[in-house]
Amino acid sequence: MSLIVLENITHQNGGKILYKNSEMRINKGEHVALVGPNGAGKSTLLNIIAQKITPDHGNIEWHPKAKIGYLDQHQEVDPNITSEEYLKDAFKNLFEIEAKIHKIYENMAIEYKESDLIKALELQDYLTSHNFDTIDKTVGNLVSGLGINPNNMKKKLSELSGGQRGKILLAKLLLKNDDFILLDEPTNFLDIEQVEWLINFLNNYENAFLMISHDIEFVNRVAKIIFAIENQKINRYVGDYNKYLELSALKADQYDKARESQQQQIAKLKDYIARNAARFSTAKSAQSRQKQLDKMDVLDERKKIVKPKMSFKYKRPNSAVVVKSQNLEIGYNFSLTAPLTFELREGQKCIVKGYNGIGKTTFLKTVSNKLNPIDGWCKLGDGVEVRYFEQVEKFHEYENPISYLSSRHPQVLEPEIRSTLSRFGIRTELMLNPMNDLSGGEQTKVRLASLSLEPASLLILDEPTNHIDVLAKESLLEAIREFQGTVLITTHDINFETNWADKVLNFEDLVE
């Protein structure tokens, strides 16, 4: 049974055609991944499927009884409800039935009717068949598996860190058990153990899902069908990610050979027409060749995916010690960790680890002097220039990549800005598009490009691998390894190689 069918879908974003006359069909119970480089249109396609965006052309047909769920990290939720209330809202219909049963018994206390008793028992049987009595256990399993801090269950959603909030959103989606769920980067903010738990959960999930993830190992272990956005088409491959790579390479090779053969045929036709069009005896034959040429469906050159060439400029500080702290306690209203004494010297690279909400971002903000410590002190060395990549950033409505960089680096001329954006993987046609219209990966590339325009002694990077594709991650890794200065970085990406680090600061060792 098909849950959703897309027919002849054509759509463009910012003047760029994402898909052209493309098809897509997802059946009941299928476990599907959608892949493609940043900007290919993956999140846009999810929004089209979720009916949040109307395609420029084509039809979308849902099974009339299918229930759909969508993990959108940016969705608006009531900030004043607690995490527990938000999660239990996944069972809203069951709690409403329970309320009906209570109301029936209240009415029966006033006036007994056997028909009311029968109705109440029927409703109770429905609750039992839907495991109403084990809701607390079901919620508890999700909370534990996704690494949600139990203390956060009584907190309002507005009080949670970005990572903890993301986990709560994911947990509710999984609790709803819809016929078909859409998952956009579900492993963002998850640690290794939690990713393993999610892999096991999804492999045992009876219903269908379509996910986007740049975590290749995760995709390889979960997806059984791959849809790839390639050359404005949505191509279907049966198998895991490794099988997709094999089949996609074969398909690309066949396409290139077919195009080469066609180009040779076109060249011969054009040559014949040029030699014979003017001669009376062969003019009709030349016209026939021209008609043949005009009717030909010319194969476009396959677009090659170009790896970004990221790099960061270095400014040598005046002191050998770049960062130093003594009995540092971080937090807002109270200390999140035990006192921390540490130092980073010139050229050292340090990874900050720990579960979501433990205080990694708070620590980075304290080091960069964006936040005052609760107690103790943290100082930068003399002449240390800091460049800071924040985990989340909001953009002005009409801000585009060029204006974003220009406003932050007014001394840099536009040709250099364009060149830098290009090196970081932003195509020319996107440079004047609103930042809010770019994909999450493209936004990240623009922000990383901004860091590179001025020299730094210390790079502070808070989850810079979120949303970016495999080639961009490889380029970022190379840039970090080649950077002569000091690096302080957090990342949950288990595929992001970290053997280059001189130090590891694990905040879980600091929790009292």
JSON list of C-alpha atoms in Angstrom, two decimals, residues 24-245:
[
{"chain": "A", "resi": 24, "resn": "MET", "atom": "CA", "xyz": [8.51, 9.44, -5.62]},
{"chain": "A", "resi": 25, "resn": "ARG", "atom": "CA", "xyz": [6.52, 6.67, -3.95]},
{"chain": "A", "resi": 26, "resn": "ILE", "atom": "CA", "xyz": [6.78, 5.45, -0.36]},
{"chain": "A", "resi": 27, "resn": "ASN", "atom": "CA", "xyz": [4.95, 2.33, 0.75]},
{"chain": "A", "resi": 28, "resn": "LYS", "atom": "CA", "xyz": [3.70, 1.14, 4.11]},
{"chain": "A", "resi": 29, "resn": "GLY", "atom": "CA", "xyz": [6.50, 0.15, 6.50]},
{"chain": "A", "resi": 30, "resn": "GLU", "atom": "CA", "xyz": [9.38, 1.31, 4.29]},
{"chain": "A", "resi": 31, "resn": "HIS", "atom": "CA", "xyz": [12.48, 2.73, 6.00]},
{"chain": "A", "resi": 32, "resn": "VAL", "atom": "CA", "xyz": [13.78, 5.43, 3.69]},
{"chain": "A", "resi": 33, "resn": "ALA", "atom": "CA", "xyz": [16.65, 7.94, 3.68]},
{"chain": "A", "resi": 34, "resn": "LEU", "atom": "CA", "xyz": [16.80, 11.03, 1.48]},
{"chain": "A", "resi": 35, "resn": "VAL", "atom": "CA", "xyz": [20.35, 12.00, 0.49]},
{"chain": "A", "resi": 36, "resn": "GLY", "atom": "CA", "xyz": [22.07, 14.72, -1.49]},
{"chain": "A", "resi": 37, "resn": "PRO", "atom": "CA", "xyz": [24.55, 17.55, -0.96]},
{"chain": "A", "resi": 38, "resn": "ASN", "atom": "CA", "xyz": [23.70, 20.74, 0.95]},
{"chain": "A", "resi": 39, "resn": "GLY", "atom": "CA", "xyz": [21.29, 22.82, -1.10]},
{"chain": "A", "resi": 40, "resn": "ALA", "atom": "CA", "xyz": [20.03, 19.91, -3.20]},
{"chain": "A", "resi": 41, "resn": "GLY", "atom": "CA", "xyz": [16.53, 20.40, -1.78]},
{"chain": "A", "resi": 42, "resn": "LYS", "atom": "CA", "xyz": [16.21, 17.69, 0.87]},
{"chain": "A", "resi": 43, "resn": "SER", "atom": "CA", "xyz": [14.51, 19.78, 3.57]},
{"chain": "A", "resi": 44, "resn": "THR", "atom": "CA", "xyz": [12.39, 21.49, 0.91]},
{"chain": "A", "resi": 45, "resn": "LEU", "atom": "CA", "xyz": [11.17, 18.08, -0.26]},
{"chain": "A", "resi": 46, "resn": "LEU", "atom": "CA", "xyz": [10.28, 17.14, 3.32]},
{"chain": "A", "resi": 47, "resn": "ASN", "atom": "CA", "xyz": [8.26, 20.35, 3.58]},
{"chain": "A", "resi": 48, "resn": "ILE", "atom": "CA", "xyz": [6.53, 19.56, 0.28]},
{"chain": "A", "resi": 49, "resn": "ILE", "atom": "CA", "xyz": [5.66, 16.08, 1.54]},
{"chain": "A", "resi": 50, "resn": "ALA", "atom": "CA", "xyz": [4.42, 17.56, 4.83]},
{"chain": "A", "resi": 51, "resn": "GLN", "atom": "CA", "xyz": [2.31, 20.00, 2.76]},
{"chain": "A", "resi": 52, "resn": "LYS", "atom": "CA", "xyz": [4.04, 23.02, 4.27]},
{"chain": "A", "resi": 53, "resn": "ILE", "atom": "CA", "xyz": [5.25, 24.03, 0.80]},
{"chain": "A", "resi": 54, "resn": "THR", "atom": "CA", "xyz": [3.30, 23.74, -2.45]},
{"chain": "A", "resi": 55, "resn": "PRO", "atom": "CA", "xyz": [5.46, 22.57, -5.38]},
{"chain": "A", "resi": 56, "resn": "ASP", "atom": "CA", "xyz": [5.58, 24.71, -8.50]},
{"chain": "A", "resi": 57, "resn": "HIS", "atom": "CA", "xyz": [4.19, 21.82, -10.52]},
{"chain": "A", "resi": 58, "resn": "GLY", "atom": "CA", "xyz": [3.06, 18.25, -9.93]},
{"chain": "A", "resi": 59, "resn": "ASN", "atom": "CA", "xyz": [0.72, 16.22, -7.74]},
{"chain": "A", "resi": 60, "resn": "ILE", "atom": "CA", "xyz": [0.99, 14.83, -4.21]},
{"chain": "A", "resi": 61, "resn": "GLU", "atom": "CA", "xyz": [-1.37, 12.08, -3.16]},
{"chain": "A", "resi": 62, "resn": "TRP", "atom": "CA", "xyz": [-1.58, 10.87, 0.43]},
{"chain": "A", "resi": 63, "resn": "HIS", "atom": "CA", "xyz": [-3.37, 7.74, 1.57]},
{"chain": "A", "resi": 64, "resn": "PRO", "atom": "CA", "xyz": [-6.57, 9.22, 3.05]},
{"chain": "A", "resi": 65, "resn": "LYS", "atom": "CA", "xyz": [-6.22, 7.40, 6.38]},
{"chain": "A", "resi": 66, "resn": "ALA", "atom": "CA", "xyz": [-2.46, 7.85, 6.85]},
{"chain": "A", "resi": 67, "resn": "LYS", "atom": "CA", "xyz": [-1.28, 9.80, 9.89]},
{"chain": "A", "resi": 68, "resn": "ILE", "atom": "CA", "xyz": [1.91, 11.81, 9.34]},
{"chain": "A", "resi": 69, "resn": "GLY", "atom": "CA", "xyz": [4.41, 13.13, 11.87]},
{"chain": "A", "resi": 70, "resn": "TYR", "atom": "CA", "xyz": [7.25, 15.58, 11.22]},
{"chain": "A", "resi": 71, "resn": "LEU", "atom": "CA", "xyz": [10.38, 16.33, 13.24]},
{"chain": "A", "resi": 72, "resn": "ASP", "atom": "CA", "xyz": [11.11, 19.99, 12.59]},
{"chain": "A", "resi": 73, "resn": "GLN", "atom": "CA", "xyz": [13.83, 21.35, 14.89]},
{"chain": "A", "resi": 74, "resn": "HIS", "atom": "CA", "xyz": [12.49, 24.89, 14.33]},
{"chain": "A", "resi": 75, "resn": "GLN", "atom": "CA", "xyz": [8.81, 24.18, 14.97]},
{"chain": "A", "resi": 76, "resn": "GLU", "atom": "CA", "xyz": [7.01, 26.47, 17.40]},
{"chain": "A", "resi": 77, "resn": "VAL", "atom": "CA", "xyz": [5.73, 24.90, 20.61]},
{"chain": "A", "resi": 78, "resn": "ASP", "atom": "CA", "xyz": [4.09, 26.33, 23.71]},
{"chain": "A", "resi": 79, "resn": "PRO", "atom": "CA", "xyz": [7.10, 27.46, 25.78]},
{"chain": "A", "resi": 80, "resn": "ASN", "atom": "CA", "xyz": [5.10, 27.46, 29.01]},
{"chain": "A", "resi": 81, "resn": "ILE", "atom": "CA", "xyz": [4.25, 23.76, 29.17]},
{"chain": "A", "resi": 82, "resn": "THR", "atom": "CA", "xyz": [6.57, 21.27, 30.82]},
{"chain": "A", "resi": 83, "resn": "SER", "atom": "CA", "xyz": [8.46, 18.54, 29.00]},
{"chain": "A", "resi": 84, "resn": "GLU", "atom": "CA", "xyz": [6.27, 15.92, 30.66]},
{"chain": "A", "resi": 85, "resn": "GLU", "atom": "CA", "xyz": [3.07, 17.65, 29.53]},
{"chain": "A", "resi": 86, "resn": "TYR", "atom": "CA", "xyz": [4.42, 18.00, 26.00]},
{"chain": "A", "resi": 87, "resn": "LEU", "atom": "CA", "xyz": [5.34, 14.30, 25.75]},
{"chain": "A", "resi": 88, "resn": "LYS", "atom": "CA", "xyz": [2.08, 13.03, 27.22]},
{"chain": "A", "resi": 89, "resn": "ASP", "atom": "CA", "xyz": [0.22, 15.16, 24.68]},
{"chain": "A", "resi": 90, "resn": "ALA", "atom": "CA", "xyz": [1.23, 12.42, 22.22]},
{"chain": "A", "resi": 91, "resn": "PHE", "atom": "CA", "xyz": [-1.50, 10.35, 23.92]},
{"chain": "A", "resi": 92, "resn": "LYS", "atom": "CA", "xyz": [-4.04, 13.18, 23.99]},
{"chain": "A", "resi": 93, "resn": "ASN", "atom": "CA", "xyz": [-6.81, 11.08, 22.45]},
{"chain": "A", "resi": 94, "resn": "LEU", "atom": "CA", "xyz": [-6.38, 8.37, 25.10]},
{"chain": "A", "resi": 95, "resn": "PHE", "atom": "CA", "xyz": [-6.52, 10.88, 27.97]},
{"chain": "A", "resi": 96, "resn": "GLU", "atom": "CA", "xyz": [-9.68, 12.34, 26.43]},
{"chain": "A", "resi": 97, "resn": "ILE", "atom": "CA", "xyz": [-11.24, 8.87, 26.40]},
{"chain": "A", "resi": 98, "resn": "GLU", "atom": "CA", "xyz": [-10.24, 8.41, 30.05]},
{"chain": "A", "resi": 99, "resn": "ALA", "atom": "CA", "xyz": [-11.99, 11.72, 30.85]},
{"chain": "A", "resi": 100, "resn": "LYS", "atom": "CA", "xyz": [-15.13, 10.46, 29.07]},
{"chain": "A", "resi": 101, "resn": "ILE", "atom": "CA", "xyz": [-15.10, 7.31, 31.21]},
{"chain": "A", "resi": 102, "resn": "HIS", "atom": "CA", "xyz": [-14.83, 9.39, 34.40]},
{"chain": "A", "resi": 103, "resn": "LYS", "atom": "CA", "xyz": [-17.72, 11.57, 33.20]},
{"chain": "A", "resi": 104, "resn": "ILE", "atom": "CA", "xyz": [-19.88, 8.53, 32.49]},
{"chain": "A", "resi": 105, "resn": "TYR", "atom": "CA", "xyz": [-19.28, 7.15, 36.01]},
{"chain": "A", "resi": 106, "resn": "GLU", "atom": "CA", "xyz": [-20.09, 10.57, 37.50]},
{"chain": "A", "resi": 107, "resn": "ASN", "atom": "CA", "xyz": [-23.40, 10.60, 35.64]},
{"chain": "A", "resi": 108, "resn": "MET", "atom": "CA", "xyz": [-24.09, 7.00, 36.69]},
{"chain": "A", "resi": 109, "resn": "ALA", "atom": "CA", "xyz": [-23.72, 8.02, 40.33]},
{"chain": "A", "resi": 110, "resn": "ILE", "atom": "CA", "xyz": [-26.70, 10.32, 39.78]},
{"chain": "A", "resi": 111, "resn": "GLU", "atom": "CA", "xyz": [-28.72, 8.09, 37.44]},
{"chain": "A", "resi": 112, "resn": "TYR", "atom": "CA", "xyz": [-27.71, 4.51, 36.66]},
{"chain": "A", "resi": 113, "resn": "LYS", "atom": "CA", "xyz": [-28.11, 3.35, 33.06]},
{"chain": "A", "resi": 114, "resn": "GLU", "atom": "CA", "xyz": [-26.93, -0.02, 31.84]},
{"chain": "A", "resi": 115, "resn": "SER", "atom": "CA", "xyz": [-26.18, 1.49, 28.40]},
{"chain": "A", "resi": 116, "resn": "ASP", "atom": "CA", "xyz": [-23.76, 3.93, 30.07]},
{"chain": "A", "resi": 117, "resn": "LEU", "atom": "CA", "xyz": [-21.99, 1.06, 31.81]},
{"chain": "A", "resi": 118, "resn": "ILE", "atom": "CA", "xyz": [-21.63, -0.82, 28.52]},
{"chain": "A", "resi": 119, "resn": "LYS", "atom": "CA", "xyz": [-20.23, 2.32, 26.87]},
{"chain": "A", "resi": 120, "resn": "ALA", "atom": "CA", "xyz": [-17.74, 2.84, 29.71]},
{"chain": "A", "resi": 121, "resn": "LEU", "atom": "CA", "xyz": [-16.55, -0.76, 29.51]},
{"chain": "A", "resi": 122, "resn": "GLU", "atom": "CA", "xyz": [-16.11, -0.47, 25.72]},
{"chain": "A", "resi": 123, "resn": "LEU", "atom": "CA", "xyz": [-14.02, 2.66, 26.17]},
{"chain": "A", "resi": 124, "resn": "GLN", "atom": "CA", "xyz": [-11.98, 0.95, 28.90]},
{"chain": "A", "resi": 125, "resn": "ASP", "atom": "CA", "xyz": [-11.29, -1.99, 26.57]},
{"chain": "A", "resi": 126, "resn": "TYR", "atom": "CA", "xyz": [-10.07, 0.51, 23.95]},
{"chain": "A", "resi": 127, "resn": "LEU", "atom": "CA", "xyz": [-7.66, 2.06, 26.47]},
{"chain": "A", "resi": 128, "resn": "THR", "atom": "CA", "xyz": [-6.39, -1.37, 27.47]},
{"chain": "A", "resi": 129, "resn": "SER", "atom": "CA", "xyz": [-5.82, -2.42, 23.86]},
{"chain": "A", "resi": 130, "resn": "HIS", "atom": "CA", "xyz": [-3.80, 0.78, 23.32]},
{"chain": "A", "resi": 131, "resn": "ASN", "atom": "CA", "xyz": [-1.59, 0.19, 26.38]},
{"chain": "A", "resi": 132, "resn": "PHE", "atom": "CA", "xyz": [-2.93, 3.19, 28.29]},
{"chain": "A", "resi": 133, "resn": "ASP", "atom": "CA", "xyz": [-1.81, 1.75, 31.62]},
{"chain": "A", "resi": 134, "resn": "THR", "atom": "CA", "xyz": [1.83, 1.65, 30.47]},
{"chain": "A", "resi": 135, "resn": "ILE", "atom": "CA", "xyz": [2.10, 5.22, 29.15]},
{"chain": "A", "resi": 136, "resn": "ASP", "atom": "CA", "xyz": [4.44, 6.28, 31.97]},
{"chain": "A", "resi": 137, "resn": "LYS", "atom": "CA", "xyz": [6.72, 3.31, 31.27]},
{"chain": "A", "resi": 138, "resn": "THR", "atom": "CA", "xyz": [6.67, 4.01, 27.51]},
{"chain": "A", "resi": 139, "resn": "VAL", "atom": "CA", "xyz": [7.56, 7.67, 28.06]},
{"chain": "A", "resi": 140, "resn": "GLY", "atom": "CA", "xyz": [10.26, 6.66, 30.54]},
{"chain": "A", "resi": 141, "resn": "ASN", "atom": "CA", "xyz": [11.88, 4.32, 28.01]},
{"chain": "A", "resi": 142, "resn": "LEU", "atom": "CA", "xyz": [12.05, 7.12, 25.41]},
{"chain": "A", "resi": 143, "resn": "VAL", "atom": "CA", "xyz": [13.39, 9.60, 27.97]},
{"chain": "A", "resi": 144, "resn": "SER", "atom": "CA", "xyz": [16.10, 7.17, 29.04]},
{"chain": "A", "resi": 145, "resn": "GLY", "atom": "CA", "xyz": [16.98, 6.02, 25.53]},
{"chain": "A", "resi": 146, "resn": "LEU", "atom": "CA", "xyz": [17.40, 9.54, 24.14]},
{"chain": "A", "resi": 147, "resn": "GLY", "atom": "CA", "xyz": [19.39, 10.72, 27.14]},
{"chain": "A", "resi": 148, "resn": "ILE", "atom": "CA", "xyz": [16.83, 13.25, 28.34]},
{"chain": "A", "resi": 149, "resn": "ASN", "atom": "CA", "xyz": [17.70, 14.44, 31.83]},
{"chain": "A", "resi": 150, "resn": "PRO", "atom": "CA", "xyz": [14.83, 13.29, 34.13]},
{"chain": "A", "resi": 151, "resn": "ASN", "atom": "CA", "xyz": [15.14, 16.58, 36.02]},
{"chain": "A", "resi": 152, "resn": "ASN", "atom": "CA", "xyz": [14.09, 18.37, 32.83]},
{"chain": "A", "resi": 153, "resn": "MET", "atom": "CA", "xyz": [10.71, 16.64, 32.72]},
{"chain": "A", "resi": 154, "resn": "LYS", "atom": "CA", "xyz": [9.23, 19.17, 35.15]},
{"chain": "A", "resi": 155, "resn": "LYS", "atom": "CA", "xyz": [10.90, 22.12, 33.43]},
{"chain": "A", "resi": 156, "resn": "LYS", "atom": "CA", "xyz": [9.19, 24.35, 30.89]},
{"chain": "A", "resi": 157, "resn": "LEU", "atom": "CA", "xyz": [10.31, 23.89, 27.29]},
{"chain": "A", "resi": 158, "resn": "SER", "atom": "CA", "xyz": [11.59, 27.48, 27.31]},
{"chain": "A", "resi": 159, "resn": "GLU", "atom": "CA", "xyz": [14.04, 26.54, 30.08]},
{"chain": "A", "resi": 160, "resn": "LEU", "atom": "CA", "xyz": [15.75, 23.75, 28.14]},
{"chain": "A", "resi": 161, "resn": "SER", "atom": "CA", "xyz": [18.99, 23.91, 26.18]},
{"chain": "A", "resi": 162, "resn": "GLY", "atom": "CA", "xyz": [18.76, 23.59, 22.40]},
{"chain": "A", "resi": 163, "resn": "GLY", "atom": "CA", "xyz": [19.94, 19.98, 22.55]},
{"chain": "A", "resi": 164, "resn": "GLN", "atom": "CA", "xyz": [17.51, 18.93, 25.28]},
{"chain": "A", "resi": 165, "resn": "ARG", "atom": "CA", "xyz": [14.64, 20.64, 23.46]},
{"chain": "A", "resi": 166, "resn": "GLY", "atom": "CA", "xyz": [15.56, 18.80, 20.25]},
{"chain": "A", "resi": 167, "resn": "LYS", "atom": "CA", "xyz": [15.46, 15.49, 22.10]},
{"chain": "A", "resi": 168, "resn": "ILE", "atom": "CA", "xyz": [12.03, 16.27, 23.55]},
{"chain": "A", "resi": 169, "resn": "LEU", "atom": "CA", "xyz": [10.68, 17.03, 20.07]},
{"chain": "A", "resi": 170, "resn": "LEU", "atom": "CA", "xyz": [12.09, 13.75, 18.74]},
{"chain": "A", "resi": 171, "resn": "ALA", "atom": "CA", "xyz": [10.72, 11.78, 21.69]},
{"chain": "A", "resi": 172, "resn": "LYS", "atom": "CA", "xyz": [7.17, 13.04, 21.15]},
{"chain": "A", "resi": 173, "resn": "LEU", "atom": "CA", "xyz": [7.30, 12.19, 17.45]},
{"chain": "A", "resi": 174, "resn": "LEU", "atom": "CA", "xyz": [8.39, 8.62, 18.24]},
{"chain": "A", "resi": 175, "resn": "LEU", "atom": "CA", "xyz": [5.73, 8.28, 20.94]},
{"chain": "A", "resi": 176, "resn": "LYS", "atom": "CA", "xyz": [2.92, 9.20, 18.53]},
{"chain": "A", "resi": 177, "resn": "ASN", "atom": "CA", "xyz": [3.65, 6.11, 16.42]},
{"chain": "A", "resi": 178, "resn": "ASP", "atom": "CA", "xyz": [2.23, 7.66, 13.24]},
{"chain": "A", "resi": 179, "resn": "ASP", "atom": "CA", "xyz": [1.89, 5.69, 10.00]},
{"chain": "A", "resi": 180, "resn": "PHE", "atom": "CA", "xyz": [4.64, 7.77, 8.41]},
{"chain": "A", "resi": 181, "resn": "ILE", "atom": "CA", "xyz": [7.16, 10.08, 10.07]},
{"chain": "A", "resi": 182, "resn": "LEU", "atom": "CA", "xyz": [9.58, 12.61, 8.59]},
{"chain": "A", "resi": 183, "resn": "LEU", "atom": "CA", "xyz": [12.90, 12.97, 10.40]},
{"chain": "A", "resi": 184, "resn": "ASP", "atom": "CA", "xyz": [15.17, 15.93, 9.62]},
{"chain": "A", "resi": 185, "resn": "GLU", "atom": "CA", "xyz": [18.63, 15.31, 11.13]},
{"chain": "A", "resi": 186, "resn": "PRO", "atom": "CA", "xyz": [17.38, 13.14, 14.05]},
{"chain": "A", "resi": 187, "resn": "THR", "atom": "CA", "xyz": [20.90, 12.44, 15.37]},
{"chain": "A", "resi": 188, "resn": "ASN", "atom": "CA", "xyz": [21.71, 16.11, 15.94]},
{"chain": "A", "resi": 189, "resn": "PHE", "atom": "CA", "xyz": [22.43, 16.53, 19.67]},
{"chain": "A", "resi": 190, "resn": "LEU", "atom": "CA", "xyz": [22.58, 12.77, 20.30]},
{"chain": "A", "resi": 191, "resn": "ASP", "atom": "CA", "xyz": [25.60, 11.11, 21.89]},
{"chain": "A", "resi": 192, "resn": "ILE", "atom": "CA", "xyz": [27.00, 7.76, 20.71]},
{"chain": "A", "resi": 193, "resn": "GLU", "atom": "CA", "xyz": [24.90, 5.67, 23.12]},
{"chain": "A", "resi": 194, "resn": "GLN", "atom": "CA", "xyz": [21.74, 7.55, 22.19]},
{"chain": "A", "resi": 195, "resn": "VAL", "atom": "CA", "xyz": [22.40, 7.13, 18.46]},
{"chain": "A", "resi": 196, "resn": "GLU", "atom": "CA", "xyz": [22.78, 3.39, 19.06]},
{"chain": "A", "resi": 197, "resn": "TRP", "atom": "CA", "xyz": [19.46, 3.38, 20.91]},
{"chain": "A", "resi": 198, "resn": "LEU", "atom": "CA", "xyz": [17.76, 5.27, 18.07]},
{"chain": "A", "resi": 199, "resn": "ILE", "atom": "CA", "xyz": [19.20, 2.85, 15.49]},
{"chain": "A", "resi": 200, "resn": "ASN", "atom": "CA", "xyz": [17.70, -0.08, 17.39]},
{"chain": "A", "resi": 201, "resn": "PHE", "atom": "CA", "xyz": [14.38, 1.75, 17.82]},
{"chain": "A", "resi": 202, "resn": "LEU", "atom": "CA", "xyz": [14.04, 2.62, 14.13]},
{"chain": "A", "resi": 203, "resn": "ASN", "atom": "CA", "xyz": [15.10, -0.84, 12.97]},
{"chain": "A", "resi": 204, "resn": "ASN", "atom": "CA", "xyz": [12.20, -2.24, 15.02]},
{"chain": "A", "resi": 205, "resn": "TYR", "atom": "CA", "xyz": [9.78, 0.50, 13.99]},
{"chain": "A", "resi": 206, "resn": "GLU", "atom": "CA", "xyz": [6.82, -1.12, 12.23]},
{"chain": "A", "resi": 207, "resn": "ASN", "atom": "CA", "xyz": [5.67, 1.99, 10.38]},
{"chain": "A", "resi": 208, "resn": "ALA", "atom": "CA", "xyz": [7.30, 3.96, 7.57]},
{"chain": "A", "resi": 209, "resn": "PHE", "atom": "CA", "xyz": [9.73, 6.84, 7.87]},
{"chain": "A", "resi": 210, "resn": "LEU", "atom": "CA", "xyz": [11.70, 9.17, 5.62]},
{"chain": "A", "resi": 211, "resn": "MET", "atom": "CA", "xyz": [14.79, 10.72, 7.13]},
{"chain": "A", "resi": 212, "resn": "ILE", "atom": "CA", "xyz": [17.53, 13.18, 6.27]},
{"chain": "A", "resi": 213, "resn": "SER", "atom": "CA", "xyz": [20.89, 12.66, 7.94]},
{"chain": "A", "resi": 214, "resn": "HIS", "atom": "CA", "xyz": [24.50, 13.46, 7.10]},
{"chain": "A", "resi": 215, "resn": "ASP", "atom": "CA", "xyz": [25.59, 10.74, 9.55]},
{"chain": "A", "resi": 216, "resn": "ILE", "atom": "CA", "xyz": [26.56, 8.10, 6.99]},
{"chain": "A", "resi": 217, "resn": "GLU", "atom": "CA", "xyz": [27.00, 5.24, 9.47]},
{"chain": "A", "resi": 218, "resn": "PHE", "atom": "CA", "xyz": [23.54, 5.96, 10.90]},
{"chain": "A", "resi": 219, "resn": "VAL", "atom": "CA", "xyz": [21.94, 5.98, 7.44]},
{"chain": "A", "resi": 220, "resn": "ASN", "atom": "CA", "xyz": [23.79, 2.81, 6.47]},
{"chain": "A", "resi": 221, "resn": "ARG", "atom": "CA", "xyz": [22.47, 0.91, 9.49]},
{"chain": "A", "resi": 222, "resn": "VAL", "atom": "CA", "xyz": [18.87, 2.12, 9.37]},
{"chain": "A", "resi": 223, "resn": "ALA", "atom": "CA", "xyz": [17.72, 2.84, 5.80]},
{"chain": "A", "resi": 224, "resn": "LYS", "atom": "CA", "xyz": [16.64, 0.04, 3.48]},
{"chain": "A", "resi": 225, "resn": "ILE", "atom": "CA", "xyz": [15.74, 2.36, 0.59]},
{"chain": "A", "resi": 226, "resn": "ILE", "atom": "CA", "xyz": [17.61, 5.46, -0.54]},
{"chain": "A", "resi": 227, "resn": "PHE", "atom": "CA", "xyz": [16.12, 8.35, -2.49]},
{"chain": "A", "resi": 228, "resn": "ALA", "atom": "CA", "xyz": [18.88, 10.56, -3.92]},
{"chain": "A", "resi": 229, "resn": "ILE", "atom": "CA", "xyz": [18.43, 14.03, -5.39]},
{"chain": "A", "resi": 230, "resn": "GLU", "atom": "CA", "xyz": [20.69, 13.87, -8.44]},
{"chain": "A", "resi": 231, "resn": "ASN", "atom": "CA", "xyz": [20.73, 16.24, -11.41]},
{"chain": "A", "resi": 232, "resn": "GLN", "atom": "CA", "xyz": [17.23, 17.57, -10.66]},
{"chain": "A", "resi": 233, "resn": "LYS", "atom": "CA", "xyz": [15.80, 14.05, -10.37]},
{"chain": "A", "resi": 234, "resn": "ILE", "atom": "CA", "xyz": [14.70, 12.04, -7.33]},
{"chain": "A", "resi": 235, "resn": "ASN", "atom": "CA", "xyz": [16.17, 8.59, -7.93]},
{"chain": "A", "resi": 236, "resn": "ARG", "atom": "CA", "xyz": [15.23, 5.48, -5.95]},
{"chain": "A", "resi": 237, "resn": "TYR", "atom": "CA", "xyz": [17.80, 2.87, -4.90]},
{"chain": "A", "resi": 238, "resn": "VAL", "atom": "CA", "xyz": [16.98, -0.34, -3.02]},
{"chain": "A", "resi": 239, "resn": "GLY", "atom": "CA", "xyz": [19.56, -1.16, -0.35]},
{"chain": "A", "resi": 240, "resn": "ASP", "atom": "CA", "xyz": [21.64, 0.59, 2.27]},
{"chain": "A", "resi": 241, "resn": "TYR", "atom": "CA", "xyz": [23.87, 3.64, 1.76]},
{"chain": "A", "resi": 242, "resn": "ASN", "atom": "CA", "xyz": [26.84, 1.59, 0.57]},
{"chain": "A", "resi": 243, "resn": "LYS", "atom": "CA", "xyz": [24.65, -0.11, -2.05]},
{"chain": "A", "resi": 244, "resn": "TYR", "atom": "CA", "xyz": [23.37, 3.32, -3.12]},
{"chain": "A", "resi": 245, "resn": "LEU", "atom": "CA", "xyz": [26.94, 4.56, -3.66]}
]
